[in-house]
Every structure is written in C-alpha cells, then in structure tokens.
Coordinates of C-alpha atoms in Angstrom, one line a residue:
Chain A
M1 CA 66.0 64.5 -56.5
T2 CA 62.3 65.0 -57.7
E3 CA 60.7 67.7 -59.7
N4 CA 58.7 68.9 -56.8
T5 CA 59.8 72.3 -55.8
T6 CA 57.7 72.8 -52.9
R7 CA 58.9 72.0 -49.4
K8 CA 57.0 72.0 -46.1
I9 CA 58.3 73.7 -43.0
T10 CA 56.9 73.3 -39.6
V11 CA 57.5 76.0 -36.9
V12 CA 57.1 75.1 -33.2
S13 CA 57.0 77.7 -30.9
S14 CA 56.4 77.3 -27.2
G15 CA 56.1 80.9 -26.0
L16 CA 53.5 81.0 -23.2
S17 CA 52.2 84.6 -23.4
Q18 CA 50.7 86.4 -26.0
P19 CA 52.2 88.2 -27.8
S20 CA 55.2 86.2 -27.4
S21 CA 58.8 87.1 -28.1
T22 CA 59.4 83.5 -28.8
R23 CA 56.8 83.5 -31.6
L24 CA 58.3 86.8 -32.9
L25 CA 61.4 85.1 -33.1
A26 CA 60.0 81.9 -34.7
D27 CA 58.2 84.3 -37.5
R28 CA 61.4 86.1 -38.5
I29 CA 63.5 82.8 -38.8
A30 CA 60.7 81.3 -40.8
T31 CA 60.4 84.4 -43.1
A32 CA 64.4 84.1 -43.5
T33 CA 64.2 80.4 -44.4
A34 CA 61.4 80.9 -46.9
S35 CA 63.2 83.8 -48.5
A36 CA 66.5 81.8 -48.6
L37 CA 64.7 79.0 -50.4
D38 CA 62.7 81.3 -52.6
G39 CA 66.3 82.4 -53.8
K40 CA 66.7 78.6 -55.0
G41 CA 63.5 78.4 -56.9
V42 CA 61.9 76.4 -54.0
T43 CA 58.6 77.5 -52.7
T44 CA 57.7 76.8 -49.0
E45 CA 54.6 75.8 -47.2
I46 CA 55.0 77.0 -43.5
T47 CA 52.8 75.6 -40.6
V48 CA 53.1 77.3 -37.4
I49 CA 52.2 75.2 -34.3
E50 CA 51.6 77.3 -31.1
L51 CA 52.1 74.8 -28.3
R52 CA 50.2 77.2 -26.0
D53 CA 47.0 76.2 -27.8
L54 CA 47.7 72.4 -27.5
A55 CA 48.9 72.5 -23.9
Q56 CA 45.9 70.8 -22.4
D57 CA 45.8 68.3 -25.2
I58 CA 49.7 67.5 -24.6
T59 CA 48.7 66.8 -21.1
N60 CA 46.0 64.7 -22.0
N61 CA 48.1 62.7 -24.3
L62 CA 50.7 62.3 -21.8
L63 CA 47.9 60.8 -19.4
T64 CA 45.8 58.5 -22.0
G65 CA 48.4 57.7 -24.4
F66 CA 46.7 59.1 -27.4
A67 CA 46.7 62.6 -29.0
P68 CA 43.3 64.3 -29.3
P69 CA 42.5 65.4 -32.9
R70 CA 43.9 68.8 -32.9
L71 CA 47.3 67.5 -31.5
Q72 CA 47.2 64.5 -33.7
A73 CA 47.0 67.0 -36.6
A74 CA 49.9 69.0 -35.4
I75 CA 52.0 65.9 -34.8
D76 CA 51.2 64.7 -38.4
T77 CA 52.1 68.0 -40.0
L78 CA 55.5 68.2 -38.0
T79 CA 56.5 64.5 -38.7
E80 CA 55.8 64.8 -42.6
S81 CA 57.8 68.0 -42.9
D82 CA 60.9 68.8 -44.8
G83 CA 62.1 71.1 -42.1
L84 CA 61.4 72.3 -38.6
I85 CA 62.1 75.5 -36.9
A86 CA 61.9 74.9 -33.1
V87 CA 61.7 77.7 -30.6
T88 CA 61.4 77.6 -27.1
P89 CA 61.9 80.1 -24.3
V90 CA 64.5 79.3 -21.5
F91 CA 62.9 78.2 -18.2
T92 CA 65.6 77.2 -15.5
T93 CA 68.5 76.6 -17.6
S94 CA 66.5 74.5 -20.3
Y95 CA 63.7 74.4 -22.8
S96 CA 60.4 74.8 -21.3
G97 CA 58.5 71.9 -19.9
L98 CA 55.7 72.3 -22.4
F99 CA 58.2 72.1 -25.3
K100 CA 59.7 68.9 -23.7
S101 CA 56.3 67.4 -23.2
F102 CA 55.4 68.0 -26.9
V103 CA 58.6 66.3 -27.9
D104 CA 57.7 63.4 -25.3
V105 CA 54.5 62.6 -27.3
L106 CA 56.2 62.2 -30.6
D107 CA 57.1 58.7 -31.7
P108 CA 60.6 58.5 -31.0
Q109 CA 61.3 57.3 -34.6
S110 CA 58.9 60.2 -36.3
I111 CA 61.6 62.8 -36.9
T112 CA 64.5 60.9 -38.0
G113 CA 66.5 62.7 -40.6
L114 CA 64.4 65.9 -40.1
P115 CA 66.3 69.1 -40.6
V116 CA 66.1 71.6 -37.7
L117 CA 66.8 75.0 -37.0
L118 CA 67.3 75.4 -33.0
A119 CA 66.2 78.7 -31.6
A120 CA 65.6 80.0 -28.1
T121 CA 64.7 83.4 -26.2
G122 CA 65.6 84.4 -22.6
G123 CA 65.9 87.2 -20.4
T124 CA 69.6 87.3 -20.5
E125 CA 72.4 86.5 -23.0
R126 CA 74.0 84.3 -20.1
H127 CA 71.6 81.4 -21.2
S128 CA 72.4 81.3 -24.8
L129 CA 74.1 77.8 -24.3
V130 CA 70.7 76.3 -23.8
I131 CA 70.6 75.7 -27.4
D132 CA 73.8 73.5 -27.6
Y133 CA 73.6 72.0 -24.1
A134 CA 69.9 71.3 -23.9
M135 CA 68.2 71.3 -27.3
R136 CA 71.0 69.9 -29.5
P137 CA 71.4 66.7 -27.6
L138 CA 67.6 66.2 -27.4
F139 CA 67.2 66.4 -31.1
T140 CA 70.5 64.5 -31.9
Y141 CA 69.0 61.7 -29.7
L142 CA 65.8 61.5 -31.9
H143 CA 68.1 61.4 -35.0
A144 CA 66.9 64.6 -36.3
V145 CA 69.6 66.9 -38.2
P146 CA 70.1 70.4 -36.2
V147 CA 72.0 72.8 -38.2
S148 CA 75.1 74.0 -36.7
T149 CA 74.0 77.7 -36.2
G150 CA 71.5 78.2 -33.3
V151 CA 69.5 81.4 -32.7
Y152 CA 69.6 82.8 -29.3
A153 CA 67.6 86.1 -28.7
A154 CA 68.1 87.8 -25.3
S155 CA 65.6 90.7 -24.3
S156 CA 68.5 92.9 -25.1
D157 CA 68.8 91.9 -28.7
W158 CA 65.2 93.1 -29.7
G159 CA 66.3 96.7 -29.0
S160 CA 69.9 96.6 -30.0
A161 CA 71.2 98.8 -32.9
E162 CA 73.8 96.3 -34.0
D163 CA 72.4 93.7 -36.4
A164 CA 74.0 90.6 -34.9
L165 CA 70.7 88.9 -34.4
P166 CA 69.3 89.4 -37.9
R167 CA 72.8 88.3 -39.2
R168 CA 72.6 85.2 -36.9
I169 CA 69.1 84.5 -38.3
E170 CA 70.2 84.8 -42.0
R171 CA 73.1 82.3 -41.5
A172 CA 70.9 79.8 -39.7
A173 CA 68.3 80.1 -42.2
S174 CA 70.5 79.6 -45.0
E175 CA 72.0 76.5 -43.4
L176 CA 68.5 75.1 -42.8
A177 CA 67.4 76.1 -46.4
A178 CA 70.1 74.2 -48.0
L179 CA 69.1 70.9 -46.0
V180 CA 65.2 71.5 -46.7
E181 CA 66.1 71.9 -50.4
A182 CA 67.5 68.5 -50.6
S183 CA 64.8 66.8 -48.3
D184 CA 62.2 64.8 -49.7
R185 CA 60.8 63.7 -46.5
S186 CA 57.3 65.2 -47.2
Q187 CA 56.8 63.1 -50.3
H188 CA 57.4 59.8 -48.4
I189 CA 54.4 57.8 -47.3
R190 CA 55.5 56.3 -44.0
D191 CA 53.6 53.1 -42.8
P192 CA 53.7 52.7 -39.1
F193 CA 52.5 49.1 -39.4
A194 CA 55.2 48.0 -41.4
L195 CA 56.8 45.0 -40.1
P196 CA 60.5 44.9 -39.1
E197 CA 62.8 43.6 -42.0
G198 CA 63.0 39.8 -41.8
F199 CA 60.2 39.4 -39.5
S200 CA 58.7 35.7 -39.5
P201 CA 55.4 35.0 -37.6
V202 CA 56.6 31.7 -36.4
G203 CA 60.0 33.1 -34.9
G204 CA 63.5 33.2 -36.5
F205 CA 65.8 31.7 -33.9
G206 CA 66.4 28.1 -35.2
A207 CA 63.1 27.1 -33.3
Q208 CA 61.8 23.9 -34.8
Chain B
M1 CA 28.0 37.3 -33.0
Q2 CA 29.0 37.0 -29.6
F3 CA 28.6 39.4 -26.9
G4 CA 30.1 39.5 -23.5
I5 CA 32.2 41.3 -20.9
F6 CA 36.0 41.5 -20.1
T7 CA 37.4 42.5 -16.9
V8 CA 41.1 43.9 -16.3
S9 CA 40.6 42.6 -12.6
D10 CA 41.6 46.1 -11.0
I11 CA 40.8 46.6 -7.3
T12 CA 40.2 50.4 -7.2
T13 CA 38.9 52.7 -4.5
D14 CA 35.3 53.9 -5.0
P15 CA 35.7 57.6 -5.2
T16 CA 32.1 58.3 -4.2
D17 CA 32.7 56.8 -0.7
G18 CA 36.5 56.2 -0.4
T19 CA 35.9 52.5 0.1
T20 CA 38.3 49.8 -1.4
P21 CA 37.2 46.2 -1.6
S22 CA 39.3 43.6 -0.4
E23 CA 40.8 41.0 -2.6
N24 CA 38.5 38.5 -1.5
E25 CA 35.5 40.9 -2.0
R26 CA 36.4 41.7 -5.4
I27 CA 37.3 38.2 -6.4
K28 CA 33.9 37.0 -5.3
A29 CA 32.5 40.0 -6.9
S30 CA 33.9 38.9 -10.4
V31 CA 32.3 35.3 -9.8
A32 CA 29.0 37.0 -9.3
I33 CA 29.5 39.4 -12.4
A34 CA 30.6 36.3 -14.6
K35 CA 27.3 34.3 -13.4
K36 CA 25.1 37.4 -13.8
A37 CA 26.4 37.6 -17.5
E38 CA 25.2 34.3 -18.3
E39 CA 21.9 35.0 -16.6
V40 CA 21.3 38.1 -18.5
G41 CA 22.1 36.2 -21.9
L42 CA 25.6 37.3 -22.6
D43 CA 27.8 34.8 -24.4
V44 CA 31.3 35.5 -23.0
F45 CA 33.2 36.3 -19.8
A46 CA 36.8 37.1 -20.2
L47 CA 39.3 37.6 -17.5
G48 CA 42.8 39.5 -17.5
E49 CA 46.0 38.3 -16.1
H50 CA 48.0 40.5 -13.7
H51 CA 50.7 39.5 -11.3
N52 CA 50.6 42.9 -9.3
P53 CA 48.6 45.0 -7.1
P54 CA 45.9 46.5 -7.4
F55 CA 44.9 43.5 -9.7
F56 CA 43.6 40.2 -8.4
S57 CA 43.9 38.0 -11.4
S58 CA 47.2 36.0 -11.4
S59 CA 45.5 32.8 -11.6
P60 CA 42.8 32.8 -14.6
T61 CA 42.4 29.2 -14.9
T62 CA 41.7 28.6 -11.3
T63 CA 38.9 31.6 -11.4
L64 CA 37.6 30.3 -14.8
A65 CA 37.2 26.8 -13.8
Y66 CA 35.2 28.0 -10.7
I67 CA 33.0 29.9 -12.9
A68 CA 32.6 27.0 -15.4
A69 CA 31.3 24.8 -12.6
Q70 CA 28.6 27.4 -11.8
T71 CA 27.5 28.3 -15.5
T72 CA 26.3 26.2 -18.3
T73 CA 26.5 28.2 -21.4
L74 CA 28.9 31.0 -20.7
Q75 CA 32.0 30.9 -23.0
L76 CA 35.2 31.6 -20.9
S77 CA 38.2 33.3 -22.3
T78 CA 41.2 35.3 -21.0
A79 CA 41.8 39.1 -21.6
T80 CA 44.8 38.2 -21.9
T81 CA 47.0 35.3 -21.1
L82 CA 50.7 36.3 -21.1
I83 CA 52.2 34.3 -23.9
T84 CA 55.6 36.2 -23.0
T85 CA 56.2 35.2 -19.4
N86 CA 54.2 32.2 -19.1
D87 CA 55.9 28.9 -20.1
P88 CA 53.9 27.7 -23.1
V89 CA 54.1 24.2 -21.8
K90 CA 52.2 25.3 -18.7
I91 CA 49.6 27.1 -20.8
A92 CA 49.0 24.0 -22.8
E93 CA 48.4 22.0 -19.7
D94 CA 46.3 24.5 -17.9
Y95 CA 44.0 25.5 -20.7
A96 CA 43.5 22.0 -22.1
M97 CA 42.5 21.0 -18.3
L98 CA 40.2 23.8 -18.1
Q99 CA 38.8 22.9 -21.7
H100 CA 37.9 19.4 -20.4
L101 CA 36.4 20.7 -17.2
S102 CA 34.2 23.2 -18.8
G103 CA 32.9 21.1 -21.6
G104 CA 34.8 23.0 -24.4
R105 CA 33.6 26.3 -23.2
V106 CA 37.1 28.0 -23.3
D107 CA 39.1 30.0 -25.6
L108 CA 42.3 32.2 -25.1
M109 CA 43.3 35.7 -25.8
M110 CA 47.1 36.0 -26.1
G111 CA 48.9 39.3 -25.1
R112 CA 52.4 40.4 -24.2
G113 CA 51.3 42.3 -21.0
N114 CA 51.7 45.9 -20.4
T115 CA 53.6 45.8 -17.0
G116 CA 57.5 46.2 -17.8
P117 CA 58.5 44.7 -14.4
V118 CA 56.5 41.4 -14.7
Y119 CA 59.1 40.0 -17.2
P120 CA 61.9 39.5 -14.7
W121 CA 59.4 38.2 -12.2
F122 CA 59.2 35.1 -14.4
G123 CA 62.7 35.0 -15.4
K124 CA 62.2 36.8 -19.0
D125 CA 63.6 40.1 -20.4
I126 CA 61.2 42.7 -21.8
R127 CA 63.3 43.5 -24.6
D128 CA 62.6 40.2 -25.9
G129 CA 58.8 40.8 -25.7
V130 CA 57.7 40.4 -29.4
D131 CA 60.1 37.5 -29.9
L132 CA 58.9 35.7 -26.8
A133 CA 55.3 36.1 -28.0
I134 CA 56.2 34.7 -31.4
E135 CA 58.3 31.7 -30.3
N136 CA 56.1 30.8 -27.3
Y137 CA 53.0 30.7 -29.4
A138 CA 54.5 28.8 -32.1
L139 CA 55.5 26.2 -29.5
L140 CA 52.1 26.2 -27.7
R141 CA 50.3 25.3 -31.1
R142 CA 52.7 22.4 -31.5
L143 CA 52.0 21.0 -27.9
W144 CA 48.2 21.1 -28.6
S145 CA 48.3 19.7 -32.0
E146 CA 51.2 17.1 -31.9
D147 CA 51.0 14.2 -29.2
V148 CA 55.0 14.1 -29.2
V149 CA 57.0 17.3 -29.8
D150 CA 60.7 17.5 -30.2
W151 CA 61.5 21.1 -30.0
Q152 CA 64.2 23.8 -29.5
G153 CA 64.3 27.5 -29.5
K154 CA 65.9 30.5 -28.2
Y155 CA 64.0 31.2 -24.9
R156 CA 63.3 27.9 -23.0
T157 CA 65.1 24.6 -22.7
P158 CA 64.8 22.2 -25.5
L159 CA 61.7 19.5 -25.4
Q160 CA 62.6 15.8 -26.3
G161 CA 59.8 13.6 -26.9
F162 CA 57.4 15.7 -24.8
T163 CA 53.8 15.1 -24.4
S164 CA 51.6 17.9 -23.1
T165 CA 48.7 16.3 -21.1
P166 CA 45.8 16.2 -21.0
R167 CA 45.2 16.4 -24.8
P168 CA 42.9 19.0 -26.0
L169 CA 39.3 18.0 -25.6
D170 CA 38.1 15.9 -28.5
G171 CA 41.7 16.6 -30.0
V172 CA 40.7 20.1 -30.8
A173 CA 42.6 22.9 -29.3
P174 CA 40.9 26.1 -27.7
F175 CA 40.5 28.8 -30.2
V176 CA 43.1 31.6 -29.9
W177 CA 42.5 35.3 -30.2
H178 CA 45.6 37.6 -30.3
G179 CA 45.2 40.9 -28.5
S180 CA 47.1 44.1 -29.7
I181 CA 47.1 47.7 -29.0
R182 CA 49.6 48.8 -31.4
T183 CA 52.1 45.9 -32.6
P184 CA 51.8 44.9 -36.2
E185 CA 54.0 41.9 -35.5
I186 CA 51.0 40.4 -33.4
A187 CA 48.3 41.2 -36.3
E188 CA 50.6 39.4 -38.7
Q189 CA 50.8 36.5 -36.3
A190 CA 47.2 36.2 -36.1
A191 CA 46.8 36.2 -39.6
Y192 CA 49.6 33.8 -40.2
Y193 CA 47.7 31.2 -38.2
G194 CA 44.2 32.0 -39.1
D195 CA 43.4 33.0 -35.6
G196 CA 41.3 35.6 -34.2
F197 CA 42.3 39.2 -33.7
F198 CA 41.0 41.2 -30.8
A199 CA 41.4 45.1 -30.7
N200 CA 40.9 46.4 -27.2
N201 CA 39.3 49.5 -28.7
I202 CA 38.7 51.1 -25.4
F203 CA 41.3 53.7 -24.7
W204 CA 42.2 55.0 -28.1
P205 CA 40.5 56.6 -31.1
K206 CA 38.9 54.2 -33.5
E207 CA 41.2 55.4 -36.4
H208 CA 44.1 53.5 -34.7
Y209 CA 42.3 50.1 -34.6
M210 CA 40.9 50.5 -38.0
R211 CA 44.3 50.5 -39.4
L212 CA 45.5 47.6 -37.2
I213 CA 42.2 45.5 -38.1
G214 CA 42.6 46.3 -41.5
Y215 CA 46.0 45.2 -41.7
Y216 CA 45.1 41.8 -39.9
R217 CA 42.1 41.1 -42.4
Q218 CA 44.5 41.7 -45.5
R219 CA 47.1 39.5 -44.0
F220 CA 44.3 36.8 -43.2
E221 CA 43.5 36.7 -46.9
H222 CA 47.4 36.7 -48.0
Y223 CA 47.8 33.7 -46.0
G224 CA 44.9 31.8 -47.6
H225 CA 42.5 31.4 -44.7
G226 CA 39.6 33.3 -46.5
T227 CA 38.7 36.4 -47.6
A228 CA 39.5 39.8 -45.8
A229 CA 35.8 40.0 -44.7
Q230 CA 36.1 36.4 -43.2
A231 CA 38.7 37.2 -40.8
I232 CA 37.9 36.8 -37.2
V233 CA 37.6 40.1 -35.3
G234 CA 36.9 40.8 -31.7
L235 CA 36.4 44.4 -30.3
G236 CA 36.6 45.9 -26.9
G237 CA 34.3 48.6 -25.8
Q238 CA 33.0 50.3 -22.8
A239 CA 29.5 51.8 -21.6
F240 CA 28.0 53.2 -18.6
M241 CA 24.2 53.5 -18.9
A242 CA 21.2 54.7 -17.4
K243 CA 17.7 55.2 -18.7
N244 CA 18.2 59.0 -18.7
S245 CA 21.3 59.9 -20.5
Q246 CA 22.1 62.9 -17.9
D247 CA 21.6 60.3 -15.0
A248 CA 24.3 58.1 -16.6
K249 CA 26.9 61.1 -16.9
N250 CA 26.2 62.1 -13.5
Q251 CA 26.5 58.9 -11.8
F252 CA 29.5 57.8 -13.9
R253 CA 31.6 61.2 -13.9
P254 CA 33.2 60.7 -10.3
Y255 CA 34.4 57.2 -11.3
F256 CA 35.5 58.7 -14.8
D257 CA 37.4 61.4 -13.3
N258 CA 39.4 59.3 -10.9
A259 CA 39.8 56.2 -13.0
P260 CA 43.5 55.1 -13.1
V261 CA 43.4 54.9 -16.9
Y262 CA 42.2 58.4 -17.9
G263 CA 41.2 60.2 -14.8
H264 CA 42.8 63.5 -14.3
G265 CA 43.1 64.1 -17.8
P266 CA 40.6 64.8 -20.6
T267 CA 36.9 65.5 -19.5
M268 CA 34.6 62.8 -20.0
E269 CA 32.9 64.7 -22.8
D270 CA 36.1 64.9 -24.6
F271 CA 36.9 61.3 -24.0
T272 CA 33.6 59.8 -25.0
E273 CA 33.9 62.0 -28.3
Q274 CA 37.4 60.5 -29.1
T275 CA 37.2 56.9 -28.0
P276 CA 34.3 54.2 -28.1
L277 CA 33.5 54.9 -24.4
V278 CA 29.7 55.8 -24.1
V279 CA 28.1 57.3 -21.2
G280 CA 24.5 57.8 -21.7
S281 CA 21.1 56.1 -22.5
P282 CA 21.0 52.4 -23.8
Q283 CA 19.9 53.7 -27.1
E284 CA 23.1 55.8 -27.2
V285 CA 25.1 52.6 -26.8
I286 CA 23.2 50.7 -29.3
D287 CA 23.7 53.5 -31.9
R288 CA 27.5 53.9 -31.1
Y289 CA 28.1 50.1 -31.3
A290 CA 25.9 49.1 -34.1
A291 CA 28.1 51.5 -36.1
M292 CA 31.3 49.7 -35.2
R293 CA 31.0 47.6 -38.4
E294 CA 31.1 50.4 -40.5
Y295 CA 34.6 51.2 -39.2
Y296 CA 36.0 47.8 -38.7
G297 CA 33.8 45.5 -41.0
D298 CA 31.4 42.8 -39.7
Y299 CA 33.1 41.1 -36.8
Q300 CA 32.5 38.2 -34.5
R301 CA 32.9 39.3 -30.8
Q302 CA 32.1 42.3 -28.9
L303 CA 33.2 42.5 -25.2
F304 CA 32.3 45.2 -22.9
L305 CA 34.4 46.5 -19.9
V306 CA 31.7 47.4 -17.2
D307 CA 33.4 46.5 -13.8
H308 CA 36.3 48.9 -13.3
A309 CA 37.4 52.2 -11.9
G310 CA 35.8 51.2 -8.4
L311 CA 32.3 50.8 -9.5
P312 CA 30.6 48.9 -6.7
L313 CA 29.2 45.3 -7.5
K314 CA 25.4 46.5 -7.2
T315 CA 26.2 49.1 -9.9
V316 CA 28.0 46.5 -12.1
L317 CA 25.0 44.0 -11.9
E318 CA 22.6 46.7 -12.7
Q319 CA 24.8 47.7 -15.8
L320 CA 24.6 43.9 -16.9
D321 CA 20.9 44.1 -16.6
I322 CA 20.5 47.0 -19.0
L323 CA 23.3 45.5 -21.4
G324 CA 21.6 42.1 -21.3
E325 CA 18.0 43.3 -21.6
E326 CA 17.9 46.5 -23.5
V327 CA 21.3 46.8 -25.4
V328 CA 22.5 43.4 -26.7
P329 CA 19.2 41.9 -28.0
V330 CA 19.0 44.9 -30.2
L331 CA 22.6 45.1 -31.2
R332 CA 22.2 41.3 -32.1
K333 CA 19.4 42.2 -34.6
E334 CA 21.1 45.2 -36.1
L335 CA 24.4 43.7 -36.6
A336 CA 22.5 40.7 -38.3
V337 CA 21.1 43.0 -40.8
N338 CA 22.9 42.9 -44.1
R339 CA 25.5 40.7 -42.7
P340 CA 27.1 39.0 -45.6
A341 CA 26.4 35.1 -45.5
E342 CA 30.1 34.3 -46.0
V343 CA 31.1 36.0 -42.9
P344 CA 31.5 33.3 -40.3
D345 CA 30.5 33.3 -36.6
A346 CA 33.1 33.1 -33.9
P347 CA 34.6 29.7 -33.7
T348 CA 33.3 27.6 -30.7
H349 CA 34.3 24.2 -29.6
A350 CA 31.4 22.7 -31.5
S351 CA 32.2 24.3 -34.6
L352 CA 35.9 23.6 -34.5
V353 CA 35.0 19.9 -33.7
A354 CA 32.6 19.9 -36.9
A355 CA 35.4 21.5 -39.0
A356 CA 37.7 18.8 -38.0
Y357 CA 35.8 15.7 -38.0
G358 CA 32.5 16.3 -40.1
D359 CA 30.2 13.7 -39.0
G360 CA 33.0 11.2 -38.1
P361 CA 33.8 10.1 -34.7
V362 CA 35.9 12.6 -32.5
R363 CA 39.2 11.8 -30.9
E364 CA 39.3 10.7 -27.3
A365 CA 42.9 10.3 -26.2
R366 CA 43.4 6.9 -24.3
P367 CA 47.0 6.4 -23.3
N368 CA 48.9 3.4 -23.9
A369 CA 50.2 1.3 -20.6
N370 CA 53.1 2.9 -18.8
Q371 CA 56.3 1.7 -20.4
G372 CA 58.1 1.6 -17.0
D373 CA 60.3 4.6 -17.4
N374 CA 58.1 7.4 -16.3
L375 CA 58.1 8.6 -19.9
S376 CA 55.4 8.3 -22.5
G377 CA 57.6 7.2 -25.6
S378 CA 57.0 8.0 -29.2
R379 CA 53.4 6.8 -29.2
P380 CA 51.9 7.8 -26.0
Y381 CA 48.2 7.2 -27.0
Q382 CA 46.6 4.1 -28.5
D383 CA 45.7 6.3 -31.6
S384 CA 49.0 8.3 -31.8
P385 CA 49.9 8.7 -35.5
A386 CA 53.2 6.4 -36.2
P387 CA 56.3 8.3 -36.1
A388 CA 57.8 9.3 -39.7
G389 CA 59.8 6.7 -41.1
S390 CA 58.8 3.6 -39.0
S391 CA 59.0 0.5 -41.1
F392 CA 58.3 -2.3 -38.6
G393 CA 56.6 -2.9 -35.4
P394 CA 53.0 -1.7 -34.2
A395 CA 53.6 1.6 -35.8
A396 CA 54.2 0.5 -39.2
T397 CA 51.1 -2.0 -39.0
R398 CA 48.8 0.7 -37.9
K399 CA 50.1 3.0 -40.5
A400 CA 49.5 0.3 -43.3
S401 CA 45.9 -0.6 -41.9

C-alpha cells in the first residue's frame, strides 16, 4: 500500500429530471462513503457525472465512435477512479437506457477491478431487484467489483419515518469504503497502446 | 511531400435530389476522379477494398490498372488492401503485375477491414484478425523478396519451393503503408519492417492519432530504421470547399447530415471542431492542414477524402479543381518551410530502386527454361541466388564467381 491517502470516487447519476431523486440518493451515498473513509484517515475527491448533461454526447459517441471532449473527460475521470457510485432510475424493469448507453461507450476493459456501489430509484419497492438482476450482472461482466449491498430507494422511502434507507446507505457505503481504501487504481497510468504480452511483429505461430 | 485523394468507394444516395448512382456510373465516376486528380497536379489516388454493397471496389487491381493506362504520373495505391482475408500469394501476384503494368507507380496500404462478415466470405475467422494481418504480411514480404519460398504458418497451407510471379519490377517490391485506426499491433508491425504508417485521421479527434503515430515513430527508431522524425507517416483528411465559407457550409450540410459515417449525430459545427474535417474556404483548409505537422510531426503523404456521402461527380471534380489549384500548391510551400533536411520524402519506385542498386544495373528477372515438371525448381531465374549449402553444379559455380 502506498503512502497516498487520497482516493478518487466518481458518482454517476442518470436521473432525467431536475431536481432528481436519483441525484439526491447519489449525493447521500457519496456523503456516507466520504465520511466512512474519513473515519479511516482517508480523504476523498468526489466527482459527480450527471448523464443528463451528456445525453447528446453519448448518442453522438454511439453514432461516430468517438467521445466529444466533455464526455471524454467524464470517461477519463470514471476509468481512473478508485471507486464508483452508480445510480439509475428504474425504467421498464431495468436501468435507464441512458445509463446503459453510457456504459456502452466505455472501453469494456476500462473498469476492470473498479469497486462499485450499485443503487437505483423507483416509484415502487416492487422494482428493488433491478439492482441484483440487471445492474449487478452488467458490472460483473465488465469485471468491476460491486459491493454486496445495493441501495434501492422507492418513492415511499423518502417520506418514511423508519430509518431503513439511511441504515442501508451506511452499510453499503462502509462496504465500498473498505474496497476504495485498498484501491490504488487512480495511481496507475494505463497505456491503451500497450501491446499484448508475447506479441511478435512477425507472427508467433511457428511461421517460417 | 505527396498529396492525393482516397476513396472508400461508397455508393450513396444524393440527399439533395434523392438519386442514387448505379454501380456502373459510380465506377466510371471514380475513374474520372482519378484522372482529374492527375490533371490538377495531385500525386496520389488511393482506392479502398470492399466486398459488399453499397461499395463498388471489390477488385482494386483491375480498377487501378485501368486508371494506370490512362495516366502518366499518378501514384496508385490502395486504401486499404485486406491483408486478413486476401491470400498473400494472390496479393503478391496481383500487385507485382500492377507494378509492372503501371511502370512502378503503385504502393499498397494494408488494413484489416472493418466489416465483420467479410471474414467468413473468404474462409477466415474475425477473431484471428490481428494474427492474420501479422502472419499474412510476413509471408507477403517473403514472396516479394525471395525467388523461392518454403513456408509454413497457421492460417494457410504450407508452401514448398513456391515462386510468386511476376517478380516485382526491377526486383523491388511496392512500398507498403499500414493503415490503423486503433491497433497498436499494426503500428508495431509497420515500425518493425520500416514500412509506412497511415492514420486515417478523418473520423476521430487528432489526440487519438497523435498517440498512435507517436508510438509508431518511437518504435521505428527502436528497430533501427532511422530517427523517429524519419519515420514514414501518411495522414487522411477531408474537406469541402467553396470560395465563400458560408456557401461551403450550406452546400455540404445536407450531405453531412445524411452521411452514413456521421449523419444524424453531431452537428457539422461540432464535428468539424472535433475532427480534421474542414467545411469552408480554401484558406481555412490550408490553415488547418498546414498545422497538422505540429501534432504529428513532419510527414510524407496527405490524402483527402472528397467523393463520399453522395456528392455528385460534378461537385467532386469542382472540389478537385479547388484542391489542386488553390490548396495543395500553398500547402506544399508551407509544409516545406523549416522541414528538417533529414526527413525523407515518401518512398517511390525510383527512390527504392536507387536505394537498392545505387548506380548499378537493376534486376530484370529472366526465367530459366522449363524443367519439364511444371515447377520452377530451386533456381527459377537465370540470376536466382544459389540455394544455401550448394556445393556442386551450376549454383556453386555462380556463387564462386
């Protein structure tokens, strides 16, 4: 472990309205995570990416194959993080299309090993399995490391007198904080033009 | 410094009048465009290779040979030749033949191709794309440089005592560029052989190609072919011009908005900001492309895409007039200013012959008499080098002399 005690956390929120309960949930989780890390003597740099602001750029990237500057900056921030808090509203039993489109423009190798906290918002608690049935397989496929506790907030949670949501946020945040503390991803310089190990410019298959 | 045009050979509906040229019209148009390129003083015409609609160019050597017969100075190239799905034996033969017929006015650009389904059409597997590009090219080099090749590899049947005919003109293979959009293996391959590296540079931001070209230059030096500044770099580019900047924008916008490669996405303004596309006056094109070397270093070849997206032939020919008369002459001057003396020009047949033979006589391959077995044997040509280890007979005699 290095002496560096600063960790970078990126928050991706794909709520479409403003203000958005998705963003509200994202902020609460980010605050809880920062506070958990603070308790370990680790300072955090948090960057929030609102996909709403990047919606046109994401579509253009899908059509042209390259990210416009603002989107590229967001992708770079995300891929060079020590941790990710990913929050989406539930649309038609799954993450929002905008959320998935953003994930689709990432290099599939770029978030390997990235600790992720998965969270979602929805109108009813009946959709809460979205986190485990849709988001978790997506991030597992990309070899990110989702923490076991997901945070789902239904509309009713925001007005509830019970503290179920805050307790769940605390628990998930402490799980993420433990992985982020151990992460040194943000200190790595990744070379996208590195050759695969063992590559030979004349072929390596016994050609002669 | 070479200037020219490259075409992807698309047949696209003209969005301004809804007409779609027939294959025959577009093929004839591409010949007219190539001839015009020479007429207006451009150096290079390069043609893509595709095997599916809406593209017409499945047979670049036929097309380029026809153009060669009607031109005198134009350098003919591909953009690109599919080194993955074409048999390297056939590439060696076809392009050596084209080289003879065109008087050495041919070079090649190698690429892997961008259409996944093309692989099975030619019996290959796309998962082997990079490996095929590496192995096939290694074989192609040997077929051009050695009279008799024994070879075995992973992706085609072995060769025993095979001679690719005709031998390259004057015994000098066509110069090869390697085109790549994002694959460092291809940049590495180009650097390893000391070949040219061509960055398509038309659809993506310059930062991307700067890294790839920088990598190629550094590896070129690593493999001992010269300094990084001496590496052979080609760039794509695209422009649409009119005397008045706003006229260019108005005229090109419907083509931009409907183009298969970027239409229905970013605005033309955003796209021109973020990529090397210039839509404007000739001076704007000059300014943009004169600055390219600040990003990529002094380079050897600049090709413009001018004939895609459904632009009618008449418009393309007008674009070539502007390019040839107003843009390229100025760019030639500007890019020559402060160009370091050690940076070479793009290799041509003449320069490669001079490098190989100096003032000495060049090779003219004359076959030995048929030995009666329909095979050429170990010394197919009167001046073929003796096989290693020959200790008696004519081969040994020649070696000793």
